Short mmCIF file of C-alpha atoms in Angstrom, two decimals:
data_model
loop_
_atom_site.label_atom_id
_atom_site.label_comp_id
_atom_site.label_asym_id
_atom_site.label_seq_id
_atom_site.Cartn_x
_atom_site.Cartn_y
_atom_site.Cartn_z
CA MET S 1 106.15 93.79 -153.34
CA ILE S 2 106.75 95.82 -150.22
CA SER S 3 109.75 95.07 -148.06
CA MET S 4 108.98 93.33 -144.79
CA LYS S 5 111.38 95.56 -142.85
CA TYR S 6 108.74 98.23 -142.35
CA LYS S 7 106.80 95.74 -140.19
CA GLU S 8 109.84 95.35 -137.94
CA TYR S 9 109.87 99.14 -137.47
CA LEU S 10 106.13 99.12 -136.71
CA LYS S 11 106.61 96.43 -134.09
CA LYS S 12 109.47 98.41 -132.58
CA SER S 13 107.32 101.53 -132.35
CA GLU S 14 104.67 99.54 -130.43
CA ILE S 15 107.37 98.21 -128.04
CA PHE S 16 108.57 101.74 -127.38
CA ALA S 17 105.05 102.96 -126.72
CA ASN S 18 104.54 100.20 -124.17
CA GLU S 19 107.91 100.91 -122.59
CA ALA S 20 107.01 104.59 -122.33
CA GLN S 21 103.85 103.61 -120.46
CA VAL S 22 105.76 101.42 -118.02
CA ASP S 23 108.43 104.07 -117.53
CA ILE S 24 105.80 106.69 -116.74
CA ASP S 25 103.97 104.37 -114.39
CA ASN S 26 107.28 103.87 -112.53
CA ALA S 27 108.27 107.55 -112.59
CA CYS S 28 111.21 106.87 -114.89
CA TYR S 29 110.67 110.13 -116.76
CA ASN S 30 114.00 110.29 -118.53
CA LYS S 31 113.46 106.89 -120.03
CA ALA S 32 109.87 107.74 -120.91
CA VAL S 33 110.82 110.77 -122.98
CA SER S 34 113.41 108.73 -124.83
CA ALA S 35 110.92 105.90 -125.47
CA LEU S 36 108.38 108.35 -126.90
CA TRP S 37 110.96 109.79 -129.25
CA PHE S 38 112.21 106.36 -130.37
CA MET S 39 108.61 105.32 -130.99
CA ILE S 40 108.19 108.23 -133.44
CA GLU S 41 111.55 107.64 -135.04
CA ALA S 42 110.75 103.93 -135.58
CA LEU S 43 107.45 104.96 -137.16
CA PHE S 44 109.14 107.46 -139.50
CA ARG S 45 111.58 104.75 -140.47
CA ALA S 46 108.67 102.37 -141.13
CA ILE S 47 107.13 104.97 -143.46
CA LEU S 48 110.35 105.51 -145.38
CA ASN S 49 110.98 101.78 -145.64
CA TYR S 50 107.36 101.10 -146.72
CA TYR S 51 107.84 103.53 -149.62
CA LYS S 52 111.38 102.27 -150.42
CA GLN S 53 112.96 105.60 -149.63
CA SER S 54 116.63 105.94 -148.62
CA MET S 55 117.09 105.62 -144.88
CA PRO S 56 119.21 108.35 -143.23
CA SER S 57 121.26 107.16 -140.26
CA LYS S 58 120.81 110.33 -138.14
CA SER S 59 117.57 111.14 -136.34
CA GLY S 60 117.33 114.71 -137.52
CA ALA S 61 117.72 113.55 -141.12
CA VAL S 62 114.97 110.99 -140.61
CA ILE S 63 112.57 113.74 -139.52
CA ALA S 64 113.52 115.92 -142.49
CA LYS S 65 113.35 113.05 -145.01
CA THR S 66 109.94 111.85 -143.78
CA ILE S 67 108.39 115.31 -143.84
CA SER S 68 109.92 116.11 -147.23
CA PHE S 69 108.67 112.83 -148.66
CA ILE S 70 105.12 113.28 -147.38
CA ARG S 71 105.11 116.95 -148.57
CA GLU S 72 105.45 115.62 -152.13
CA TRP S 73 101.90 114.16 -151.81
CA LYS S 74 100.45 117.68 -151.82
CA VAL S 75 98.69 117.12 -148.44
CA ASN S 76 96.99 119.39 -145.94
CA LYS S 77 99.61 121.88 -144.78
CA ARG S 78 98.35 121.93 -141.20
CA ASP S 79 98.71 118.16 -140.88
CA LEU S 80 102.19 118.43 -142.42
CA GLU S 81 103.17 121.18 -139.94
CA GLU S 82 102.15 118.92 -137.05
CA LEU S 83 104.90 116.52 -138.13
CA GLY S 84 107.38 119.28 -137.52
CA ILE S 85 106.72 118.85 -133.80
CA ALA S 86 108.95 115.81 -134.11
CA SER S 87 111.88 118.24 -133.98
CA THR S 88 110.61 119.52 -130.62
CA LEU S 89 110.31 115.99 -129.27
CA TYR S 90 113.75 115.08 -130.64
CA THR S 91 115.31 118.15 -129.05
CA LEU S 92 113.67 117.35 -125.68
CA ARG S 93 114.97 113.79 -125.85
CA ASN S 94 118.43 114.94 -126.85
CA GLU S 95 118.62 117.45 -123.94
CA ILE S 96 117.52 114.75 -121.48
CA ASP S 97 119.83 112.05 -122.81
CA HIS S 98 122.93 114.12 -123.54
CA LYS S 99 122.82 117.27 -121.40
CA ARG S 100 122.13 118.16 -117.77
CA THR S 101 118.40 118.29 -118.22
CA ILE S 102 116.40 115.86 -116.07
CA ALA S 103 112.87 114.95 -117.17
CA THR S 104 110.00 115.97 -114.93
CA LYS S 105 106.28 115.22 -115.13
CA THR S 106 105.89 118.44 -117.10
CA SER S 107 108.47 117.43 -119.73
CA VAL S 108 106.91 113.97 -120.02
CA ARG S 109 103.49 115.57 -120.49
CA SER S 110 104.98 117.75 -123.26
CA ALA S 111 106.64 114.74 -124.91
CA LEU S 112 103.43 112.73 -124.69
CA SER S 113 101.44 115.59 -126.21
CA CYS S 114 103.96 115.91 -129.08
CA ALA S 115 103.90 112.19 -129.78
CA ILE S 116 100.09 112.06 -129.86
CA ARG S 117 99.86 115.09 -132.16
CA ILE S 118 102.43 113.57 -134.51
CA LEU S 119 100.52 110.23 -134.56
CA GLN S 120 97.20 111.97 -135.21
CA ALA S 121 98.69 113.94 -138.13
CA LEU S 122 100.27 110.78 -139.57
CA ARG S 123 97.02 108.90 -139.33
CA LYS S 124 95.30 111.58 -141.41
CA LEU S 125 98.16 111.87 -143.91
CA LEU S 126 98.52 108.13 -144.43
CA HIS S 127 94.82 107.38 -144.56
CA ARG S 128 94.21 105.10 -147.59
CA LYS S 129 97.87 105.08 -148.43
CA ALA S 130 99.39 102.63 -145.96
CA PRO S 131 96.69 100.61 -144.11
CA ASP S 132 99.18 98.56 -142.02
CA ILE S 133 100.88 101.70 -140.78
CA VAL S 134 97.59 103.47 -140.07
CA GLN S 135 96.41 100.49 -138.03
CA THR S 136 99.56 100.55 -135.95
CA ILE S 137 99.23 104.29 -135.46
CA GLY S 138 95.71 103.75 -134.15
CA ASN S 139 97.07 101.24 -131.68
CA LEU S 140 99.80 103.64 -130.61
CA VAL S 141 97.30 106.42 -130.03
CA LEU S 142 95.23 104.09 -127.88
CA VAL S 143 98.25 103.10 -125.75
CA LEU S 144 99.40 106.72 -125.32
CA SER S 145 95.93 108.12 -124.59
CA ARG S 146 95.54 105.72 -121.71
CA ILE S 147 98.63 107.01 -119.97
CA ASP S 148 97.79 109.06 -116.88
CA ILE S 149 100.36 111.54 -115.78
#
């Protein structure tokens, strides 16, 4: 039986996607970049939880653990490489939240592009492996693709 916690992470990822949309609509670009990152992090945590993997506490370790775990499936290398973009999104979020960087429309576009690419790669990689997660990913892609910036 699969733990129900992964569904809480999926729900959280959907909330962050919706918050990113609201933040972008209101020109709250710093918050939008953070919300996009936290959406991806929640999704990575959902995947690890779904497969009963240990859950790192630090974001960078969550990225590494998720990619390492999926790599074990002997999947398409290009799709796996797309997941590495999570490090770019994390770095952007970290610079905006913890340094002097202020988000602009350009940085939000970059964060949005990274998030969509990660979601599309995950959808391919998880196809037939985790239907609940793939369905949520599809919903997230729809929400993000409707954002106009």
